[in-house]
Amino acid sequence: MSLATAAAPAPEAATPASNGQAELLSAIRQTVSDQIAPIQQAHAALQTQVESLLKPTPQAQSAASSLFGAPGAAPGIRQGEDPLGSRGYSFAKAAALRQNAIGREQCKVELQMHDLLSTVMRQQGFVPDAGDSILVPLWVDGIPGLSTTQRAEVRATIQQGVHGLDMDHVRQVARAAAIRQGLSQYDDTGLGVLLGPTTMGDLVDLIRAKEVFSRAGSTQLALPPNGRLRFPRQTGATTAYWVGESATVTSSEPTSGDIDMIAKKLATLVKLPNELLRFGNPSVEAFVRNDMARVMALAADAAFLVGPGSTVRPKGLLSYAGVQSHTASTVGTDGNTFEPEDVNLMLGKLQEANHDTDGLGAAWVMRPLMRAGLSNRRASVYNGTTVVAKGEFLFDMDRGAQQNGLQGRLSGSPIVTSTQVPNNRTKGSGTTLTQILCGVFAHHMIGRVGVAEFATSTQGDTPFTTDQTWMRVIQHMDAGLRYEDAFIQCDQIING
């Protein structure tokens, strides 16, 4: 009999054991279904919410951005020159516009941003420089007169201008043009050009110092458009007396003063070939813009720390006469040595001046080599006459945080290291001595005008004949101290 014609065997009668297995499987399926059902419902609800967020509602369409001229768009979704290719703010286009390298129709976003900033700043009394200057946003929260919606739009525009930049391409653009190299490495005349262009490596970025005050916790304030900000303060209190019966009470009066912050001008000038503005891409712009921003930030930071103070330059924290001074415990002819006991002595002097080093938080500022030296300082173990080993670490430092890449602490307060701290202090024959600064940095105030003024020029003998555009950026800022004795410095100490 073939398989095709073979009769199928008759089904066996169900047994009590098989019925029990079926019931068990059915119970398991029901339990699993009961557990999965809520998850499926939650997933469906989440998917519905996501779809509703992606689909603009009539209410969202009516609240479209007025800054970017996009009627019918949902808030936060800009519609620029091309609804499918909306771009962000470009500093290069702003510069190219001012030297007539491109037309106004190519700079709609930049012009609308300038018009908005110019309107709100002029209403507050800030008058831009006459000529071909253009206002660019520097610190959104420091621009008075902007509504909440406008602040969000300005942030989104700037972020969109740098979103998606290819940093590898930035490096390629920053490289010098490839130089064709001859067979003799110097001569192109003997088939050497067949070697092709020289292979270029990655751009080696400039090594720079780190900012101090942005990491130490200084208070950031928005200067008004007129660049003047005054804080009245009490400098002296009345006196209470115990007096006897019918005695005359001595009079006393409180005294007052002020902190007067007046905007100082910080500027930088960059000379660019016009081809960079005409044909450059956002990567070129990002490279130049970031370099200018970092240079100006470090210049301001250095002035806030050691600037002598004048009508054109902020007064640095270390230049205030009221800043407390502490002499290191080990005094040397050519430089003093900072000892473990000096840590709590400096904190104690701040607390003696009634400053809350715990609530508001104190911070230490020193050079990196100084921190390394303190971290590695260890006690010496003697056998009675000579040193035989190294003992425990002397300074109370959070070494675990440092090893994990976190901000280290000295006696519970964070440490900020920077080569902005001077290392040219002198004593005797010592000429490379440094300082350690400790203080409640919330009492150090930095005031900035919320916009930077961006101007370009192609006029003059040099820019015109070399086909260049000179770009100038100006920021206005100043700094001051609420309480000078909220800071203490230890000077003339050996670095490390």
Short mmCIF file of C-alpha atoms in Angstrom, two decimals:
data_model
loop_
_atom_site.label_atom_id
_atom_site.label_comp_id
_atom_site.label_asym_id
_atom_site.label_seq_id
_atom_site.Cartn_x
_atom_site.Cartn_y
_atom_site.Cartn_z
CA MET A 1 0.00 0.00 0.00
CA SER A 2 1.35 3.37 -0.99
CA LEU A 3 1.53 6.36 1.29
CA ALA A 4 -0.88 8.21 -0.94
CA THR A 5 -3.61 5.66 -0.47
CA ALA A 6 -2.87 4.68 3.11
CA ALA A 7 -5.75 5.29 5.45
CA ALA A 8 -5.19 7.79 8.21
CA PRO A 9 -5.16 6.23 11.64
CA ALA A 10 -8.23 6.78 13.73
CA PRO A 11 -7.81 9.41 16.47
CA GLU A 12 -7.30 8.06 19.92
CA ALA A 13 -9.80 8.79 22.58
CA ALA A 14 -8.92 11.67 24.90
CA THR A 15 -7.52 10.59 28.22
CA PRO A 16 -7.80 12.39 31.54
CA ALA A 17 -4.06 13.24 31.36
CA SER A 18 -4.40 14.97 27.96
CA ASN A 19 -7.39 16.97 29.21
CA GLY A 20 -5.32 18.21 32.15
CA GLN A 21 -2.49 19.36 29.87
CA ALA A 22 -4.91 21.29 27.64
CA GLU A 23 -6.40 23.05 30.63
CA LEU A 24 -2.93 23.94 31.87
CA LEU A 25 -1.89 25.36 28.47
CA SER A 26 -5.14 27.33 28.26
CA ALA A 27 -4.53 28.82 31.71
CA ILE A 28 -0.99 29.79 30.77
CA ARG A 29 -2.15 31.46 27.55
CA GLN A 30 -4.81 33.41 29.44
CA THR A 31 -2.30 34.57 32.07
CA VAL A 32 0.20 35.73 29.43
CA SER A 33 -2.57 37.51 27.53
CA ASP A 34 -3.70 39.30 30.69
CA GLN A 35 -0.13 40.48 31.34
CA ILE A 36 0.53 41.66 27.77
CA ALA A 37 -2.76 43.48 27.23
CA PRO A 38 -1.91 46.54 29.42
CA ILE A 39 1.47 46.85 27.73
CA GLN A 40 -0.16 46.82 24.30
CA GLN A 41 -2.68 49.45 25.39
CA ALA A 42 0.06 51.71 26.79
CA HIS A 43 2.05 51.34 23.56
CA ALA A 44 -0.97 52.29 21.46
CA ALA A 45 -1.65 55.34 23.64
CA LEU A 46 1.97 56.46 23.41
CA GLN A 47 1.95 56.08 19.64
CA THR A 48 -1.20 58.20 19.46
CA GLN A 49 0.44 60.94 21.55
CA VAL A 50 3.54 60.97 19.36
CA GLU A 51 1.43 61.26 16.20
CA SER A 52 -0.55 64.14 17.74
CA LEU A 53 2.65 65.98 18.60
CA LEU A 54 4.00 65.61 15.09
CA LYS A 55 0.78 66.88 13.53
CA PRO A 56 0.35 70.67 14.01
CA THR A 57 -2.98 71.74 15.43
CA PRO A 58 -4.90 74.86 14.37
CA GLN A 59 -3.99 76.45 17.71
CA ALA A 60 -0.31 75.72 17.12
CA GLN A 61 -0.52 77.08 13.59
CA SER A 62 -2.00 80.35 14.83
CA ALA A 63 0.93 80.77 17.27
CA ALA A 64 3.55 80.58 14.54
CA SER A 65 6.84 82.39 14.79
CA SER A 66 6.60 86.04 13.88
CA LEU A 67 10.37 86.44 14.07
CA PHE A 68 11.01 84.21 11.08
CA GLY A 69 7.95 85.17 9.07
CA ALA A 70 6.37 81.75 9.05
CA PRO A 71 2.58 81.99 9.18
CA GLY A 72 0.94 78.62 9.51
CA ALA A 73 3.86 76.87 11.17
CA ALA A 74 3.84 75.26 14.58
CA PRO A 75 5.83 76.97 17.35
CA GLY A 76 9.47 75.96 17.30
CA ILE A 77 9.32 74.77 13.67
CA ARG A 78 10.79 77.56 11.59
CA GLN A 79 9.97 78.21 7.99
CA GLY A 80 12.75 80.17 6.32
CA GLU A 81 13.52 80.81 2.68
CA ASP A 82 12.60 77.20 1.83
CA PRO A 83 10.05 75.34 4.01
CA LEU A 84 11.87 72.09 3.25
CA GLY A 85 15.33 73.49 3.87
CA SER A 86 14.95 75.88 6.79
CA ARG A 87 18.35 77.04 8.03
CA GLY A 88 19.59 78.72 11.15
CA TYR A 89 21.56 81.87 11.85
CA SER A 90 24.83 82.35 9.94
CA PHE A 91 27.47 84.84 11.07
CA ALA A 92 29.24 84.41 7.73
CA LYS A 93 26.15 85.48 5.82
CA ALA A 94 25.76 88.50 8.10
CA ALA A 95 29.34 89.50 7.32
CA ALA A 96 28.93 88.86 3.60
CA LEU A 97 25.78 90.98 3.53
CA ARG A 98 27.53 93.97 5.09
CA GLN A 99 30.27 93.93 2.47
CA ASN A 100 27.75 93.43 -0.38
CA ALA A 101 29.07 89.98 -1.29
CA ILE A 102 25.52 88.57 -1.21
CA GLY A 103 22.06 90.06 -1.49
CA ARG A 104 19.46 90.74 1.17
CA GLU A 105 17.25 87.97 -0.13
CA GLN A 106 19.91 85.47 0.95
CA CYS A 107 20.03 86.83 4.50
CA LYS A 108 16.42 86.93 5.58
CA VAL A 109 17.04 85.18 8.88
CA GLU A 110 20.03 87.39 9.75
CA LEU A 111 18.17 90.61 8.86
CA GLN A 112 15.09 89.60 10.84
CA MET A 113 17.26 88.79 13.83
CA HIS A 114 19.01 92.19 13.56
CA ASP A 115 15.70 94.03 13.25
CA LEU A 116 14.34 92.29 16.35
CA LEU A 117 17.43 92.93 18.46
CA SER A 118 17.77 96.51 17.23
CA THR A 119 14.15 97.25 18.10
CA VAL A 120 14.22 95.90 21.63
CA MET A 121 17.67 97.32 22.43
CA ARG A 122 16.89 100.79 21.08
CA GLN A 123 13.74 100.84 23.22
CA GLN A 124 16.02 100.29 26.23
CA GLY A 125 18.47 103.04 25.20
CA PHE A 126 21.20 101.02 23.46
CA VAL A 127 22.29 102.75 20.24
CA PRO A 128 24.41 100.64 17.85
CA ASP A 129 27.48 102.11 16.20
CA ALA A 130 26.67 104.09 13.07
CA GLY A 131 27.58 102.46 9.77
CA ASP A 132 27.36 98.89 8.60
CA SER A 133 27.17 97.15 11.98
CA ILE A 134 24.72 94.38 12.72
CA LEU A 135 23.56 93.09 16.11
CA VAL A 136 23.97 89.41 16.88
CA PRO A 137 22.67 87.56 19.96
CA LEU A 138 25.34 86.94 22.59
CA TRP A 139 23.41 85.97 25.73
CA VAL A 140 19.69 85.45 25.17
CA ASP A 141 18.70 85.78 28.83
CA GLY A 142 20.60 89.07 29.01
CA ILE A 143 18.56 90.76 26.25
CA PRO A 144 15.80 92.85 27.86
CA GLY A 145 12.42 93.25 26.21
CA LEU A 146 12.18 89.81 24.59
CA SER A 147 9.07 87.77 25.24
CA THR A 148 9.30 84.12 26.29
CA THR A 149 8.40 83.02 22.78
CA GLN A 150 11.00 85.28 21.21
CA ARG A 151 13.72 84.00 23.55
CA ALA A 152 12.92 80.43 22.54
CA GLU A 153 13.00 81.37 18.87
CA VAL A 154 16.36 83.13 19.12
CA ARG A 155 17.87 80.11 20.87
CA ALA A 156 16.43 77.75 18.27
CA THR A 157 17.80 79.86 15.42
CA ILE A 158 21.35 79.92 16.77
CA GLN A 159 21.25 76.20 17.53
CA GLN A 160 19.94 75.46 14.05
CA GLY A 161 22.86 77.43 12.58
CA VAL A 162 25.39 75.01 14.03
CA HIS A 163 23.29 71.84 14.11
CA GLY A 164 24.66 68.93 12.17
CA LEU A 165 28.12 70.33 11.45
CA ASP A 166 30.60 67.69 10.38
CA MET A 167 33.65 68.25 12.60
CA ASP A 168 35.82 66.16 10.28
CA HIS A 169 34.91 68.60 7.54
CA VAL A 170 35.77 71.50 9.85
CA ARG A 171 39.27 70.07 10.20
CA GLN A 172 39.59 69.63 6.43
CA VAL A 173 38.53 73.21 5.77
CA ALA A 174 40.94 74.52 8.39
CA ARG A 175 43.91 72.78 6.77
CA ALA A 176 46.16 74.75 4.50
CA ALA A 177 45.86 74.16 0.77
CA ALA A 178 47.79 71.06 -0.25
CA ILE A 179 51.25 71.84 -1.63
CA ARG A 180 52.40 69.79 -4.58
CA GLN A 181 55.68 68.14 -3.79
CA GLY A 182 58.45 67.33 -6.28
CA LEU A 183 60.44 64.13 -6.60
CA SER A 184 63.28 65.80 -4.76
CA GLN A 185 60.74 67.01 -2.18
CA TYR A 186 61.54 70.58 -3.18
CA ASP A 187 61.55 70.72 -7.02
CA ASP A 188 58.50 70.26 -9.27
CA THR A 189 60.44 70.46 -12.53
CA GLY A 190 61.54 66.82 -12.95
CA LEU A 191 58.39 64.68 -12.93
CA GLY A 192 58.13 65.40 -9.24
CA VAL A 193 54.59 66.71 -9.70
CA LEU A 194 53.51 63.10 -10.34
CA LEU A 195 53.90 62.46 -6.62
CA GLY A 196 50.67 64.36 -6.09
CA PRO A 197 49.74 66.64 -3.23
CA THR A 198 51.22 66.34 0.22
CA THR A 199 49.08 64.29 2.59
CA MET A 200 47.70 66.48 5.35
CA GLY A 201 47.01 65.31 8.89
CA ASP A 202 44.30 66.52 11.26
CA LEU A 203 44.30 70.12 12.40
CA VAL A 204 46.34 70.56 15.59
CA ASP A 205 44.18 72.88 17.66
CA LEU A 206 45.70 75.63 19.74
CA ILE A 207 46.16 74.73 23.40
CA ARG A 208 44.45 77.34 25.55
CA ALA A 209 43.87 78.08 29.21
CA LYS A 210 40.61 77.23 30.96
CA GLU A 211 38.20 79.84 32.22
CA VAL A 212 38.06 80.39 35.98
CA PHE A 213 34.91 82.25 36.90
CA SER A 214 32.40 80.31 34.81
CA ARG A 215 33.49 77.16 36.67
CA ALA A 216 33.94 78.70 40.11
CA GLY A 217 30.30 79.85 40.28
CA SER A 218 30.35 83.61 39.71
CA THR A 219 27.00 85.36 39.49
CA GLN A 220 26.06 86.33 35.92
CA LEU A 221 24.05 89.54 35.48
CA ALA A 222 22.52 91.24 32.46
CA LEU A 223 23.74 94.80 32.05
CA PRO A 224 21.02 97.18 30.87
CA PRO A 225 21.40 98.59 27.34
CA ASN A 226 22.94 101.80 28.70
CA GLY A 227 25.78 99.73 30.16
CA ARG A 228 25.38 101.04 33.74
CA LEU A 229 24.32 98.97 36.74
CA ARG A 230 24.55 100.31 40.29
CA PHE A 231 23.98 98.37 43.50
CA PRO A 232 23.54 100.39 46.68
CA ARG A 233 24.99 98.63 49.71
CA GLN A 234 25.35 99.18 53.42
CA THR A 235 28.96 99.58 54.52
CA GLY A 236 28.49 100.22 58.24
CA ALA A 237 25.96 99.54 60.98
CA THR A 238 24.67 101.45 63.97
CA THR A 239 26.08 100.72 67.43
CA ALA A 240 24.15 99.52 70.46
CA TYR A 241 25.17 100.59 73.98
CA TRP A 242 24.39 99.44 77.50
CA VAL A 243 23.54 102.53 79.48
CA GLY A 244 22.60 103.25 83.02
CA GLU A 245 19.60 105.09 84.40
CA SER A 246 19.35 108.67 83.09
CA ALA A 247 22.51 108.13 81.01
CA THR A 248 22.91 109.79 77.61
CA VAL A 249 22.74 107.36 74.67
CA THR A 250 25.51 107.86 72.14
CA SER A 251 24.18 108.29 68.64
CA SER A 252 25.43 106.29 65.68
CA GLU A 253 24.50 106.17 62.04
CA PRO A 254 24.73 103.45 59.39
CA THR A 255 26.88 104.16 56.36
CA SER A 256 26.32 103.22 52.75
CA GLY A 257 28.12 102.94 49.45
CA ASP A 258 27.57 101.39 46.07
CA ILE A 259 28.89 98.95 43.48
CA ASP A 260 29.00 100.73 40.15
CA MET A 261 29.35 98.51 37.09
CA ILE A 262 30.12 100.36 33.85
CA ALA A 263 30.38 98.40 30.61
CA LYS A 264 33.93 98.02 29.28
CA LYS A 265 34.52 97.28 25.59
CA LEU A 266 36.18 94.02 24.54
CA ALA A 267 36.88 93.68 20.82
CA THR A 268 38.49 91.34 18.33
CA LEU A 269 39.32 91.84 14.65
CA VAL A 270 39.64 89.10 12.02
CA LYS A 271 40.68 89.60 8.39
CA LEU A 272 39.15 87.11 5.98
CA PRO A 273 39.48 86.66 2.21
CA ASN A 274 36.21 87.41 0.46
CA GLU A 275 36.22 83.98 -1.17
CA LEU A 276 35.65 82.52 2.28
CA LEU A 277 32.47 84.55 2.66
CA ARG A 278 31.26 83.97 -0.90
CA PHE A 279 31.96 80.27 -1.18
CA GLY A 280 32.53 79.15 2.40
CA ASN A 281 30.24 76.77 4.22
CA PRO A 282 29.05 76.64 7.85
CA SER A 283 32.11 74.60 8.84
CA VAL A 284 34.43 77.49 7.99
CA GLU A 285 32.21 79.88 9.84
CA ALA A 286 32.07 77.62 12.89
CA PHE A 287 35.85 77.41 13.01
CA VAL A 288 36.35 81.19 12.88
CA ARG A 289 33.42 81.98 15.17
CA ASN A 290 34.45 79.48 17.85
CA ASP A 291 38.00 80.78 17.82
CA MET A 292 36.86 84.39 18.25
CA ALA A 293 34.47 83.41 21.04
CA ARG A 294 37.09 81.45 22.97
CA VAL A 295 39.71 84.17 22.65
CA MET A 296 37.33 86.85 23.91
CA ALA A 297 36.10 84.64 26.76
CA LEU A 298 39.63 84.00 27.99
CA ALA A 299 40.59 87.67 27.65
CA ALA A 300 37.59 88.65 29.77
CA ASP A 301 38.33 85.92 32.31
CA ALA A 302 41.95 87.07 32.72
CA ALA A 303 40.82 90.67 33.27
CA PHE A 304 38.26 89.58 35.86
CA LEU A 305 41.05 87.83 37.76
CA VAL A 306 44.11 90.11 37.59
CA GLY A 307 43.04 93.25 35.67
CA PRO A 308 44.30 96.46 37.28
CA GLY A 309 41.02 98.25 36.59
CA SER A 310 40.55 101.43 34.60
CA THR A 311 38.00 103.25 32.49
CA VAL A 312 38.60 100.76 29.66
CA ARG A 313 39.29 97.51 31.55
CA PRO A 314 37.49 95.67 34.38
CA LYS A 315 39.10 95.49 37.80
CA GLY A 316 40.32 92.01 38.60
CA LEU A 317 39.39 90.23 41.80
CA LEU A 318 43.01 90.05 42.98
CA SER A 319 43.35 93.83 42.54
CA TYR A 320 40.80 94.73 45.24
CA ALA A 321 42.42 96.05 48.41
CA GLY A 322 39.72 94.48 50.59
CA VAL A 323 40.52 90.90 49.54
CA GLN A 324 41.95 89.10 52.57
CA SER A 325 45.54 87.90 52.61
CA HIS A 326 47.08 84.80 54.18
CA THR A 327 50.78 83.97 54.51
CA ALA A 328 51.71 80.31 54.04
CA SER A 329 52.81 78.58 57.23
CA THR A 330 56.29 77.75 55.97
CA VAL A 331 57.99 81.03 55.03
CA GLY A 332 61.05 80.84 52.80
CA THR A 333 63.52 83.39 51.49
CA ASP A 334 62.74 82.60 47.85
CA GLY A 335 59.12 81.49 48.22
CA ASN A 336 56.71 80.14 50.83
CA THR A 337 55.36 76.58 51.11
CA PHE A 338 51.63 75.97 51.38
CA GLU A 339 50.99 73.56 54.26
CA PRO A 340 47.97 71.39 55.21
CA GLU A 341 47.05 73.70 58.10
CA ASP A 342 46.77 76.66 55.69
CA VAL A 343 43.62 75.18 54.14
CA ASN A 344 41.42 75.48 57.21
CA LEU A 345 43.11 78.71 58.27
CA MET A 346 42.02 80.36 55.02
CA LEU A 347 38.48 78.97 55.30
CA GLY A 348 38.38 80.07 58.93
CA LYS A 349 39.30 83.65 58.02
CA LEU A 350 36.39 83.76 55.56
CA GLN A 351 34.05 82.45 58.25
CA GLU A 352 35.43 84.98 60.75
CA ALA A 353 34.26 87.66 58.29
CA ASN A 354 30.76 86.11 58.60
CA HIS A 355 30.71 84.54 55.14
CA ASP A 356 28.82 81.28 54.68
CA THR A 357 31.37 78.95 53.09
CA ASP A 358 29.00 76.00 53.48
CA GLY A 359 25.62 77.37 52.39
CA LEU A 360 26.72 79.51 49.46
CA GLY A 361 29.78 77.35 48.93
CA ALA A 362 33.44 78.31 48.73
CA ALA A 363 35.78 77.31 45.90
CA TRP A 364 39.54 77.07 45.47
CA VAL A 365 41.35 78.46 42.42
CA MET A 366 44.94 77.46 41.66
CA ARG A 367 47.27 76.35 38.89
CA PRO A 368 47.18 72.68 37.79
CA LEU A 369 50.73 72.01 38.97
CA MET A 370 49.87 73.48 42.37
CA ARG A 371 46.94 71.12 42.73
CA ALA A 372 49.08 68.16 41.67
CA GLY A 373 51.72 69.06 44.24
CA LEU A 374 49.17 69.29 47.05
CA SER A 375 47.52 66.05 46.01
CA ASN A 376 50.83 64.16 46.07
CA ARG A 377 52.22 65.64 49.29
CA ARG A 378 52.76 62.86 51.82
CA ALA A 379 54.12 62.59 55.35
CA SER A 380 57.60 61.16 55.85
CA VAL A 381 58.10 58.04 57.96
CA TYR A 382 61.30 57.97 60.05
CA ASN A 383 63.10 55.09 61.71
CA GLY A 384 64.41 57.47 64.29
CA THR A 385 67.04 59.22 62.22
CA THR A 386 66.33 58.90 58.49
CA VAL A 387 63.30 58.76 56.19
CA VAL A 388 62.43 55.16 55.36
CA ALA A 389 59.02 55.44 53.69
CA LYS A 390 56.22 57.71 52.59
CA GLY A 391 53.27 57.96 54.92
CA GLU A 392 49.68 59.12 54.52
CA PHE A 393 48.61 61.94 52.22
CA LEU A 394 48.69 65.28 54.00
CA PHE A 395 45.95 67.27 52.25
CA ASP A 396 42.28 66.42 52.67
CA MET A 397 41.48 66.00 48.97
CA ASP A 398 38.79 64.01 47.19
CA ARG A 399 41.10 61.83 45.13
CA GLY A 400 38.35 59.41 44.11
CA ALA A 401 36.48 62.15 42.25
CA GLN A 402 39.67 63.27 40.55
CA GLN A 403 40.44 59.73 39.37
CA ASN A 404 36.92 59.41 37.96
CA GLY A 405 37.19 62.64 36.00
CA LEU A 406 35.04 64.66 38.39
CA GLN A 407 35.82 68.01 39.98
CA GLY A 408 38.18 67.46 42.89
CA ARG A 409 37.68 68.96 46.34
CA LEU A 410 39.96 70.35 48.99
CA SER A 411 38.56 70.16 52.52
CA GLY A 412 35.08 69.74 51.00
CA SER A 413 35.22 72.73 48.62
CA PRO A 414 35.60 72.33 44.83
CA ILE A 415 38.94 73.03 43.15
CA VAL A 416 39.13 75.00 39.89
CA THR A 417 42.47 74.82 38.09
CA SER A 418 43.61 77.14 35.32
CA THR A 419 46.82 78.54 33.91
CA GLN A 420 45.09 81.93 34.05
CA VAL A 421 46.30 82.06 37.66
CA PRO A 422 49.64 83.95 37.70
CA ASN A 423 52.90 82.03 38.09
CA ASN A 424 55.19 85.05 37.84
CA ARG A 425 55.02 86.19 41.44
CA THR A 426 58.43 87.04 42.94
CA LYS A 427 60.17 86.79 46.31
CA GLY A 428 63.91 86.89 46.73
CA SER A 429 65.38 84.95 43.82
CA GLY A 430 62.12 83.13 43.21
CA THR A 431 60.46 84.45 40.05
CA THR A 432 57.97 81.68 39.21
CA LEU A 433 55.89 81.73 42.37
CA THR A 434 52.11 81.52 42.26
CA GLN A 435 48.93 82.23 44.24
CA ILE A 436 46.07 80.22 45.70
CA LEU A 437 42.67 81.90 45.87
CA CYS A 438 39.69 80.84 47.96
CA GLY A 439 36.35 82.56 48.18
CA VAL A 440 32.57 82.54 47.99
CA PHE A 441 32.34 83.15 44.25
CA ALA A 442 28.62 83.81 44.33
CA HIS A 443 29.69 87.28 45.55
CA HIS A 444 31.71 87.88 42.35
CA MET A 445 29.36 89.48 39.82
CA ILE A 446 29.88 89.59 36.06
CA GLY A 447 27.65 91.92 34.05
CA ARG A 448 27.25 91.55 30.29
CA VAL A 449 25.19 93.28 27.62
CA GLY A 450 23.11 90.58 25.98
CA VAL A 451 24.12 91.35 22.40
CA ALA A 452 27.43 91.64 20.59
CA GLU A 453 27.97 94.19 17.84
CA PHE A 454 29.23 92.69 14.62
CA ALA A 455 30.68 94.99 11.95
CA THR A 456 32.53 94.45 8.68
CA SER A 457 34.55 96.63 6.36
CA THR A 458 36.02 96.30 2.89
CA GLN A 459 37.18 99.92 2.70
CA GLY A 460 40.67 101.29 3.15
CA ASP A 461 43.83 100.61 1.19
CA THR A 462 44.60 97.17 2.55
CA PRO A 463 41.14 95.50 2.57
CA PHE A 464 40.26 96.90 -0.85
CA THR A 465 43.48 96.00 -2.65
CA THR A 466 43.69 92.51 -1.09
CA ASP A 467 39.97 91.74 -1.55
CA GLN A 468 39.47 91.10 2.14
CA THR A 469 36.71 91.63 4.65
CA TRP A 470 37.68 92.76 8.11
CA MET A 471 35.29 91.52 10.77
CA ARG A 472 35.07 93.17 14.18
CA VAL A 473 33.13 91.89 17.17
CA ILE A 474 32.54 94.04 20.25
CA GLN A 475 31.18 92.91 23.60
CA HIS A 476 30.43 95.07 26.63
CA MET A 477 30.95 93.78 30.17
CA ASP A 478 32.22 94.58 33.64
CA ALA A 479 32.71 92.81 36.98
CA GLY A 480 32.50 93.68 40.65
CA LEU A 481 32.44 92.23 44.18
CA ARG A 482 29.54 92.31 46.61
CA TYR A 483 31.94 91.76 49.51
CA GLU A 484 35.67 92.08 49.05
CA ASP A 485 36.49 90.13 52.23
CA ALA A 486 34.55 87.14 50.88
CA PHE A 487 37.82 86.20 49.13
CA ILE A 488 41.27 85.38 50.45
CA GLN A 489 44.55 84.80 48.66
CA CYS A 490 47.82 83.14 49.62
CA ASP A 491 50.62 84.72 47.58
CA GLN A 492 54.30 84.06 46.88
CA ILE A 493 54.05 80.29 47.21
CA ILE A 494 56.11 77.65 45.46
CA ASN A 495 54.17 76.13 42.56
CA GLY A 496 53.76 72.41 43.12
#
